[in-house]
XYZ file of C-alpha atoms in Angstrom:
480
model
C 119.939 -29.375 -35.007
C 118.165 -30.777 -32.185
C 120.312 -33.359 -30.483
C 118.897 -37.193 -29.178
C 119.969 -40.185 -27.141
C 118.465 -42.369 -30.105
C 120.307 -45.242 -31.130
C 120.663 -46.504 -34.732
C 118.807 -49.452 -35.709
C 121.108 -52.009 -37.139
C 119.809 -53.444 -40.851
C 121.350 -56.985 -39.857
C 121.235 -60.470 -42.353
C 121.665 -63.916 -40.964
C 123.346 -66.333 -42.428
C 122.250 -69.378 -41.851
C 118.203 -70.419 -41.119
C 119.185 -73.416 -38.905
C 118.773 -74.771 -34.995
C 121.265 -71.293 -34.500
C 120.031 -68.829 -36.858
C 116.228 -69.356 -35.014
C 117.281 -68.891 -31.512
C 119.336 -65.849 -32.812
C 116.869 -64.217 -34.738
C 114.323 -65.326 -31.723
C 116.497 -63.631 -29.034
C 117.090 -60.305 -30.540
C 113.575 -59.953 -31.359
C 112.708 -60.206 -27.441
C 115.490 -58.398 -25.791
C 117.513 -56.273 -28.733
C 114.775 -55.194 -31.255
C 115.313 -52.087 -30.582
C 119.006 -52.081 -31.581
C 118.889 -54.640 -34.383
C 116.187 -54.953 -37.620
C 116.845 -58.556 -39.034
C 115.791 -58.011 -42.639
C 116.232 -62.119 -43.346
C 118.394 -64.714 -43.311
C 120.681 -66.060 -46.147
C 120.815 -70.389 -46.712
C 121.997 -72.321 -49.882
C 119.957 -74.781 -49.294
C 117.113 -75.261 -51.585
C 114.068 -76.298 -49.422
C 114.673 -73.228 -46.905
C 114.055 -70.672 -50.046
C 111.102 -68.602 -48.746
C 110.616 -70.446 -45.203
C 109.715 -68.037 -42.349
C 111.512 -68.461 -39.464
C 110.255 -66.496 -35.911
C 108.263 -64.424 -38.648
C 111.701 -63.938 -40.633
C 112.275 -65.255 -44.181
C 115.071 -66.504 -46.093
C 115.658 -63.843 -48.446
C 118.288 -65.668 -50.929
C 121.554 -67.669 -50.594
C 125.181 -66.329 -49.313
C 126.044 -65.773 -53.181
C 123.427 -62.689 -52.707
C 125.166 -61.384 -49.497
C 127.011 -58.753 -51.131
C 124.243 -57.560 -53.356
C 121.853 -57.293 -50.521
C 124.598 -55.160 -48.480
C 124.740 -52.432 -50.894
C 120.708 -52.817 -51.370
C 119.536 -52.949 -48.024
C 122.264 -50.558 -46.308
C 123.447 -53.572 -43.921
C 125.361 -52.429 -40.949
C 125.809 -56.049 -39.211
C 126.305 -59.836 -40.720
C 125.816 -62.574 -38.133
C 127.247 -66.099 -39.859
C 124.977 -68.527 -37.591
C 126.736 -71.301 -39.693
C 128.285 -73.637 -37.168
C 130.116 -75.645 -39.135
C 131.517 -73.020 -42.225
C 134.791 -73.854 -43.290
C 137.380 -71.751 -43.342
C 137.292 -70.747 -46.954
C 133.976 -69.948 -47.130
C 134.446 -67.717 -43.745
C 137.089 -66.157 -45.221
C 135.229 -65.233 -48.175
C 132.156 -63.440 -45.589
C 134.771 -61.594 -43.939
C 136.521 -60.363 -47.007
C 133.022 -58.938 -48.302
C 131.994 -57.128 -44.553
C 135.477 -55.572 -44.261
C 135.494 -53.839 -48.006
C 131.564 -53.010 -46.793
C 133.103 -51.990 -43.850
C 130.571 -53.199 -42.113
C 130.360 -55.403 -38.874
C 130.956 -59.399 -38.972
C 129.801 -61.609 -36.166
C 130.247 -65.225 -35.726
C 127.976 -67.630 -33.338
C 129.366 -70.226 -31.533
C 127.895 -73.383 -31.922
C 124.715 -73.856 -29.477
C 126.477 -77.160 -28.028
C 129.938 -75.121 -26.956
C 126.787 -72.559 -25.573
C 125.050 -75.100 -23.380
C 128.479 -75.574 -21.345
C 128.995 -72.118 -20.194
C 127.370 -71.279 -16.937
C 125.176 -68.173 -18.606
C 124.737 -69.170 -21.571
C 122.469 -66.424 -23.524
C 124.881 -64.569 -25.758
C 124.920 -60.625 -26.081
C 125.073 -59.704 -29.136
C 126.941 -56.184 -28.229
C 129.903 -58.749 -27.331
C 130.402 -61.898 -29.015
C 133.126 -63.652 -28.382
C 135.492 -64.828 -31.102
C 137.233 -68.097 -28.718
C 135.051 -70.916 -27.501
C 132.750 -70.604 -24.761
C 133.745 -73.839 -23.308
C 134.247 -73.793 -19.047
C 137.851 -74.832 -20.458
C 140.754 -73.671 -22.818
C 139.760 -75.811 -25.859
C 142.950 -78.271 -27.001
C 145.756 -76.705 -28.741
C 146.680 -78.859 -31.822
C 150.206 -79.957 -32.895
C 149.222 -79.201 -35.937
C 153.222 -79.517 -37.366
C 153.292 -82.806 -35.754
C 149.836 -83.701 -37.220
C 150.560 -82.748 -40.753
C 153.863 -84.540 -41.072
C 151.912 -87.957 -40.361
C 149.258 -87.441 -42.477
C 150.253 -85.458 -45.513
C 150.071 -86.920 -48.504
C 149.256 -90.015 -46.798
C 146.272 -92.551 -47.386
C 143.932 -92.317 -44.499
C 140.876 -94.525 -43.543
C 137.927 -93.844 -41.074
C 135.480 -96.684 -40.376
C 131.710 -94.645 -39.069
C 132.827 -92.223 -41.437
C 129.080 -91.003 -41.994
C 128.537 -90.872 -38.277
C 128.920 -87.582 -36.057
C 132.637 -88.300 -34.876
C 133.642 -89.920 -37.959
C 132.360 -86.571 -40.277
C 133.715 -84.424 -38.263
C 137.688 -86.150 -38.095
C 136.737 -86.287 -41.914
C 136.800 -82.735 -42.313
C 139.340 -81.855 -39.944
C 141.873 -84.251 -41.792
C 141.694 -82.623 -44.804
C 143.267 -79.539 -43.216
C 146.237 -81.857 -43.292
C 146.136 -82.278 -47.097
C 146.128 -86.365 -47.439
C 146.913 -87.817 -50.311
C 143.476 -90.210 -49.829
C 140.316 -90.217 -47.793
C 138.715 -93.895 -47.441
C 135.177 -92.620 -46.075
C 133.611 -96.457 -44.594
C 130.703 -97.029 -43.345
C 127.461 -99.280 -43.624
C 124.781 -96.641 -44.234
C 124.925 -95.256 -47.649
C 122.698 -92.442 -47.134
C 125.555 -90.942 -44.610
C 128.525 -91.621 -46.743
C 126.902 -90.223 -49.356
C 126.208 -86.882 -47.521
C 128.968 -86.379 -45.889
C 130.853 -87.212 -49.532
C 128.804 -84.513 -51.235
C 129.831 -81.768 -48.466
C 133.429 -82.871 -48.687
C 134.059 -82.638 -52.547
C 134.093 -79.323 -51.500
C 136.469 -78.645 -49.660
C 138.669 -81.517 -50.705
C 141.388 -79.700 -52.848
C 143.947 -82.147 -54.282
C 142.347 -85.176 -51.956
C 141.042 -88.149 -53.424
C 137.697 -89.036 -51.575
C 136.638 -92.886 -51.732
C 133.210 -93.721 -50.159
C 133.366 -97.411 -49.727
C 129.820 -98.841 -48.016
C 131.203 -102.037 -45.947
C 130.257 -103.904 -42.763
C 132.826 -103.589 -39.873
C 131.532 -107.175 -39.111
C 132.466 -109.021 -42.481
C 135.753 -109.868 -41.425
C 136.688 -111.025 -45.310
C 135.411 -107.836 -46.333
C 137.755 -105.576 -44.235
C 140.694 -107.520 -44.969
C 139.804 -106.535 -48.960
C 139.487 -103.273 -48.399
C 142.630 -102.473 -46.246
C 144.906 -104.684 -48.819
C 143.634 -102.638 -51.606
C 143.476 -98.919 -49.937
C 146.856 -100.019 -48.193
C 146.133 -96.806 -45.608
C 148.701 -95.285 -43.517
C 146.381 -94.712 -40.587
C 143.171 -95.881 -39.762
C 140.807 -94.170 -37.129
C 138.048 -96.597 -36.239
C 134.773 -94.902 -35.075
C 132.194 -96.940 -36.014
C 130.205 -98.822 -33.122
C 126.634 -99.249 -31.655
C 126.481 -96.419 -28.847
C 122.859 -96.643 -27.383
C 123.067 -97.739 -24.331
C 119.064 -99.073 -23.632
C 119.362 -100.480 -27.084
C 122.284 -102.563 -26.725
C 121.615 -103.894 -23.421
C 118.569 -105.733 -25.093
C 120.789 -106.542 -27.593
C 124.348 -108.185 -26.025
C 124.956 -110.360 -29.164
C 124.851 -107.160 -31.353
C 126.962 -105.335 -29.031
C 129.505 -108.184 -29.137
C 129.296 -109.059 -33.085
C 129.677 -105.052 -33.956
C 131.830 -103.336 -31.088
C 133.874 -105.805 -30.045
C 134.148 -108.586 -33.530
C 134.479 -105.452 -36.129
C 136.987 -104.190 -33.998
C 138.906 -107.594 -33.988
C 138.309 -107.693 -37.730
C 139.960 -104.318 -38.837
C 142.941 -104.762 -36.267
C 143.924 -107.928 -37.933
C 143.676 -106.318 -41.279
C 145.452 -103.367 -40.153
C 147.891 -105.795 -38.636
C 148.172 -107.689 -41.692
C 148.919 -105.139 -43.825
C 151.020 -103.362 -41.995
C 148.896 -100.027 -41.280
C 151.281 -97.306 -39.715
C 148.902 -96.051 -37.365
C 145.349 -97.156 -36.069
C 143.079 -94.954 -32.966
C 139.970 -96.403 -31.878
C 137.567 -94.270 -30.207
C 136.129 -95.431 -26.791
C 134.199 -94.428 -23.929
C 133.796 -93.286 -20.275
C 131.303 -95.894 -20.089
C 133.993 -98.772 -20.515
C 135.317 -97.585 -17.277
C 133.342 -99.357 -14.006
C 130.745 -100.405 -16.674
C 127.291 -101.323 -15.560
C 126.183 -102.159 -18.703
C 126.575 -104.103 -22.332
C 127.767 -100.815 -23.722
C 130.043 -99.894 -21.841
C 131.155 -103.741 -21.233
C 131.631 -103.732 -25.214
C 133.456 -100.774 -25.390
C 136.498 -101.965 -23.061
C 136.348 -105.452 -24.488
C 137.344 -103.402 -27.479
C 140.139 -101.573 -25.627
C 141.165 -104.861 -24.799
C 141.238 -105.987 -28.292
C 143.637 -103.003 -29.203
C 145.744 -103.759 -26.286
C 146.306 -107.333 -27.502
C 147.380 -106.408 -30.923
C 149.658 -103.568 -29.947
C 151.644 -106.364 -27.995
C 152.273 -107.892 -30.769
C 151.606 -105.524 -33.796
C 154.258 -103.360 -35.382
C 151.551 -101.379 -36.097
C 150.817 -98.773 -33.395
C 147.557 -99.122 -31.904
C 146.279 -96.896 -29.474
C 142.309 -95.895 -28.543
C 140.996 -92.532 -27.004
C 138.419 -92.111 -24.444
C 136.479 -89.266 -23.463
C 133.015 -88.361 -22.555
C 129.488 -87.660 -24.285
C 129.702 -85.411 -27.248
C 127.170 -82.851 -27.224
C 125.639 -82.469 -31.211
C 126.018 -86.208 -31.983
C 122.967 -88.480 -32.846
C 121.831 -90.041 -30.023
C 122.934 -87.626 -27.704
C 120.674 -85.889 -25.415
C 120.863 -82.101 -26.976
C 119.095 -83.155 -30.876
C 116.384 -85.188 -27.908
C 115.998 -82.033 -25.800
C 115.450 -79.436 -28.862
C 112.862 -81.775 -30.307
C 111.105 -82.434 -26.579
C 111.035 -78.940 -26.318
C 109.639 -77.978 -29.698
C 106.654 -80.322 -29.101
C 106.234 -77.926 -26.009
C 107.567 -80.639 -23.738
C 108.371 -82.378 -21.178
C 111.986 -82.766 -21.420
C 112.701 -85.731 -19.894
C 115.684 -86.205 -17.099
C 116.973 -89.363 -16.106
C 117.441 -88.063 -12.234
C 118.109 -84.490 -10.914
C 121.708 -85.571 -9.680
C 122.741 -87.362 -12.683
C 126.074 -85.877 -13.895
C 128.381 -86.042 -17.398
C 131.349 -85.070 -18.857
C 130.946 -83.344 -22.171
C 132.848 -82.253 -24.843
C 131.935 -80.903 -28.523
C 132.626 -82.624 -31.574
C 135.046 -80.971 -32.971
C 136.644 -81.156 -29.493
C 136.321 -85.239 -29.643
C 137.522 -85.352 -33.402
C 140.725 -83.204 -32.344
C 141.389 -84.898 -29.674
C 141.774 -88.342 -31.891
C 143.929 -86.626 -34.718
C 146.368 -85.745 -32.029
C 146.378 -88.955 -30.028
C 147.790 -90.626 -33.454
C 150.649 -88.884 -33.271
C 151.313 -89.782 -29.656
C 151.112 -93.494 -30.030
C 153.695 -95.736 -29.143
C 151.362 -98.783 -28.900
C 148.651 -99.656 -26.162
C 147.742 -96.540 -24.702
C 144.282 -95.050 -23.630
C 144.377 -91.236 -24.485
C 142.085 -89.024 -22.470
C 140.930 -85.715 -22.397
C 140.517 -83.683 -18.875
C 137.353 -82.527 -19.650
C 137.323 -80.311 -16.721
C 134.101 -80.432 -14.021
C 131.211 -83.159 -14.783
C 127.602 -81.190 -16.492
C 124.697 -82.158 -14.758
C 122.226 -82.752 -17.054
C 119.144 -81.063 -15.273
C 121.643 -78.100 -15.605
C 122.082 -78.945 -19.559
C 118.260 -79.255 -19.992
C 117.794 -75.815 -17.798
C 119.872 -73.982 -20.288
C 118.786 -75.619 -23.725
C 115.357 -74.467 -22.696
C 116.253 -70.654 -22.006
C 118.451 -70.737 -25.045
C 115.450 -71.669 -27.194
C 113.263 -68.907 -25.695
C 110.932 -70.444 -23.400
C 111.435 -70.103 -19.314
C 111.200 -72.459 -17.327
C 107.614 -72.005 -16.780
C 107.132 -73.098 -20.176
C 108.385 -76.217 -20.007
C 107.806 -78.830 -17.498
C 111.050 -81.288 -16.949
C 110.069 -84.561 -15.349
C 112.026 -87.138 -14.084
C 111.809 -90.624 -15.411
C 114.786 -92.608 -13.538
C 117.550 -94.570 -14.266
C 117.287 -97.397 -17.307
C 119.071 -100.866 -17.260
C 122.800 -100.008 -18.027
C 122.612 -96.426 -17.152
C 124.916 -94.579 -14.246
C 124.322 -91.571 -12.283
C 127.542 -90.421 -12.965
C 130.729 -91.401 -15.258
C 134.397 -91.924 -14.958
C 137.087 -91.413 -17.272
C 139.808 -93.200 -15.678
C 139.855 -95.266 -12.717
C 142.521 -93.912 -10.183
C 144.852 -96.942 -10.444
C 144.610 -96.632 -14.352
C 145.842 -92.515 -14.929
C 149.565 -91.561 -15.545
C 150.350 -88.709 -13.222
C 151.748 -86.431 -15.929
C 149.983 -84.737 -18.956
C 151.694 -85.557 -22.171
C 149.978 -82.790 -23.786
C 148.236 -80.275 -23.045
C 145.132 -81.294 -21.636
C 145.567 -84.877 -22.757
C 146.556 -87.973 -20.512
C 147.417 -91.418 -20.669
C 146.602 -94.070 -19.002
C 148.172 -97.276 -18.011
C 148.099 -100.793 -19.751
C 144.927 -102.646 -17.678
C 143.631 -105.990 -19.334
C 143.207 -109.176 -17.925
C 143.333 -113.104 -19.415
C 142.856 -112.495 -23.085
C 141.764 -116.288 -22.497
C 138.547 -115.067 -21.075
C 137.998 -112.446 -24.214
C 138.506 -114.793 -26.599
C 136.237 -117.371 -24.435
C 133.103 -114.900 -24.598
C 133.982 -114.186 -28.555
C 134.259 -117.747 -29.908
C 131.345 -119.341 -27.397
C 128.604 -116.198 -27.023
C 126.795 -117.438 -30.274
C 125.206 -120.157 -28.342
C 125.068 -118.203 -24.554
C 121.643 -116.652 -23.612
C 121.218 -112.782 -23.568
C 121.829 -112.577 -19.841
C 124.765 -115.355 -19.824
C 126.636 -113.170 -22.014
C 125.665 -109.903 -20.408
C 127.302 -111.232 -17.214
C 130.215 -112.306 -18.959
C 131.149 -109.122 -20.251
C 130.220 -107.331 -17.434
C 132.267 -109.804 -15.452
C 135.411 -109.179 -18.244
C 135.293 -105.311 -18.466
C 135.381 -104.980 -14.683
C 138.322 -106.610 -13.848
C 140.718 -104.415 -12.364
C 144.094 -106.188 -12.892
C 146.542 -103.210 -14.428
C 150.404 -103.838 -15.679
C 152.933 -101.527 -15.558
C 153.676 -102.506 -18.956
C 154.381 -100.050 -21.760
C 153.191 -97.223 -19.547
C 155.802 -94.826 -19.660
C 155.094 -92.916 -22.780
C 158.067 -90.152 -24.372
C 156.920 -87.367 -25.832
């Protein structure tokens, strides 16, 4: 028999026909078609039966997988599914192993953008992150013995941080969810995907205004949580510096209004989530987010309840964020649109962020600011660079353009002033910093009085506020 150098097409099926699966299926159809025949995609969802994607259909839904092994003679399954939960993983890998065929899994294109080469080879996919950093290691014992079986509330719950600490708490088997938030439409969805997955949980969408101050009292008396992780805000920067009086009734107000209920009621636990922007802030944003800080600071003083907030840096994935702006730039054939070509970020994914929260709970003693070392700041020309190879286009194909910075912007961010950071990790990759507020007077001032201020009085109030740089060495010294 005549011997040859030929190599075996693959029959491959992706599952998934999302953002992933289409750069995937895309990329191996320019540089590994010899080596891999995608016969289709799997996808439950309804309205992606029969789409073509990069001249590739969806062929049926992951119930069909094993079916279509045996029919098609499948030699590789690529799960393009970034956010599968474990059981349903567990289930794919189950079927490929008594196939004995190959299983590949795809990172999520946001932990892609923040490695240096980001194309993926297919002949070696790596199982771990492809983060420039370790990702956090979770105290997961630590984490489970203050949340199981316990009632747990998240304001935002609908939102991209909020959805994600959602499904990452039920790992921890709580007695109660409390899903809040003011857009139905969200709580609904993210309700529907939780069910789920929920085992022995009891879910409880509850639509509610962080700013109805009568309202949140109500709703923490009768949920009586344990902890409460507060992640619902305004986060636009351009929008809210048009908008001060929104930034101060929402951020900083809703924030006053479900500390004093969780004060009130005696909540166990309560983790706000903040910002780089509230450090050196330039803008209402920003201003509003370390107002809030201050907020939390002021009631652990006095609070049995153990408040603490968590700062870190733009999460890549979550609405508003400049990746979901990029893709759809790019898919109108462009431009993609930089601020400036030295403009610089930290980043961090969302499951990253949402992590990073659950485990700061556990750490509080009362007052501190949690932060993750997020390793080297992204530049975003960089980001946009990469998003548009990853899509398939070079940079030929797309023009980037420049359009400068917008009121309340920064060319770069910090996550803790110098004076501000404890020396020592507490954790792994987690720090804290140290107490800095100044006269709560002056908060309380701009909260009781802005209602009659002008848009720019109160902007340079709370840009006045927010960079103040008095720190205490109060209740700094946190045991671990």
């Amino acid at each position: 028999m005549e011997q040859t150098n030929f190599q075996q097409v693959k029959n491959t099926l992706i599952l998934g026909a999302g953002d992933t699966g289409h750069i995937i299926a895309k990329k191996i159809m320019k540089e590994q078609e010899e080596s891999f025949n995608i016969l289709g995609f799997l996808d439950d969802a309804k309205e992606k039966q029969d789409v073509s994607l990069a001249g590739v259909s969806v062929i049926g839904t992951l119930a069909d997988l094993q079916r279509l092994i045996k029919l098609y003679d499948v030699k590789l399954v690529i799960v393009a599914i970034t956010n599968m939960g474990r059981v349903a993983f567990t289930r794919i890998e189950t079927i490929c192993k008594l196939a004995e065929i190959e299983l590949r899994r795809i990172p999520c294109i946001e932990d892609l953008l923040l490695k240096n080469e980001p194309l993926i080879n297919l002949a070696d996919i790596p199982t771990q992150s492809l983060l420039n950093r370790e990702p956090i290691q979770l105290n997961d014992a630590a984490i489970k013995q203050q949340l199981h079986q316990q009632t747990v509330l998240i304001t935002g719950a609908g939102g991209s941080i909020g959805s994600e600490m959602c499904r990452q708490l039920l790992k921890y088997e709580p007695k109660s969810l409390i899903l809040l938030g003011h857009g139905e439409n969200s709580i609904y969805l993210i309700e529907q995907e939780l069910r789920e997955i929920a085992g022995n949980t009891t879910l409880v969408p509850v639509i509610a205004d962080i700013k109805n101050r009568e309202q949140m009292h109500e709703i923490v008396e009768e949920y009586a949580p344990n902890a409460i992780y507060h992640a619902a805000a305004h986060k636009h920067v351009s929008l809210m510096e048009t908008n001060p009086h929104e930034a101060i009734s929402n951020n900083v107000m809703g924030t006053r209004n479900i500390s004093e209920a969780a004060d009130r009621f005696g909540v166990q636990s309560f983790v706000m989530i903040s910002s780089d922007k509230a450090v050196n802030p330039t803008g209402v944003m920003g201003a509003s987010k370390r107002m809030c800080e201050m907020i939390i600071q002021e009631f652990a003083q006095k609070s049995d309840t153990k408040f603490s907030a968590v700062r870190f840096g733009n999460v890549l994935g979550s609405r508003g964020s400049v990746v979901p702006m990029f893709k759809k730039q790019i898919a109108k054939g462009g431009p993609v649109t930089v601020t400036d070509p030295q403009m610089t970020r930290f980043f961090m994914t969302i499951p990253e962020a949402a992590s990073l929260v659950l485990q700061a709970g556990v750490f509080s003693q009362g007052g501190e600011i949690f932060v993750l070392d997020m390793g080297e700041e992204v530049k975003i020309l960089d980001l946009a660079k990469n998003i548009i190879r990853l899509s398939g286009y070079s940079l030929d194909d797309i023009e980037i353009k420049f359009t400068g910075l917008r009121p309340g912007e920064k060319l770069y961010e910090e996550l803790l002033l110098e004076n501000e950071l404890e020396p020592q990790q507490i954790y792994p990759k987690i720090y804290v910093g140290k107490t800095k507020f100044v006269s709560f007077e002056t908060l309380h001032t701009i909260l009781e009085n802005n209602d009659a201020w002008t848009k720019e009085k109160l902007r340079k109030a709370m840009l006045a506020l927010a960079n103040s740089n008095h720190v205490t060495q109060e209740k700094n010294n946190l045991k671990v």
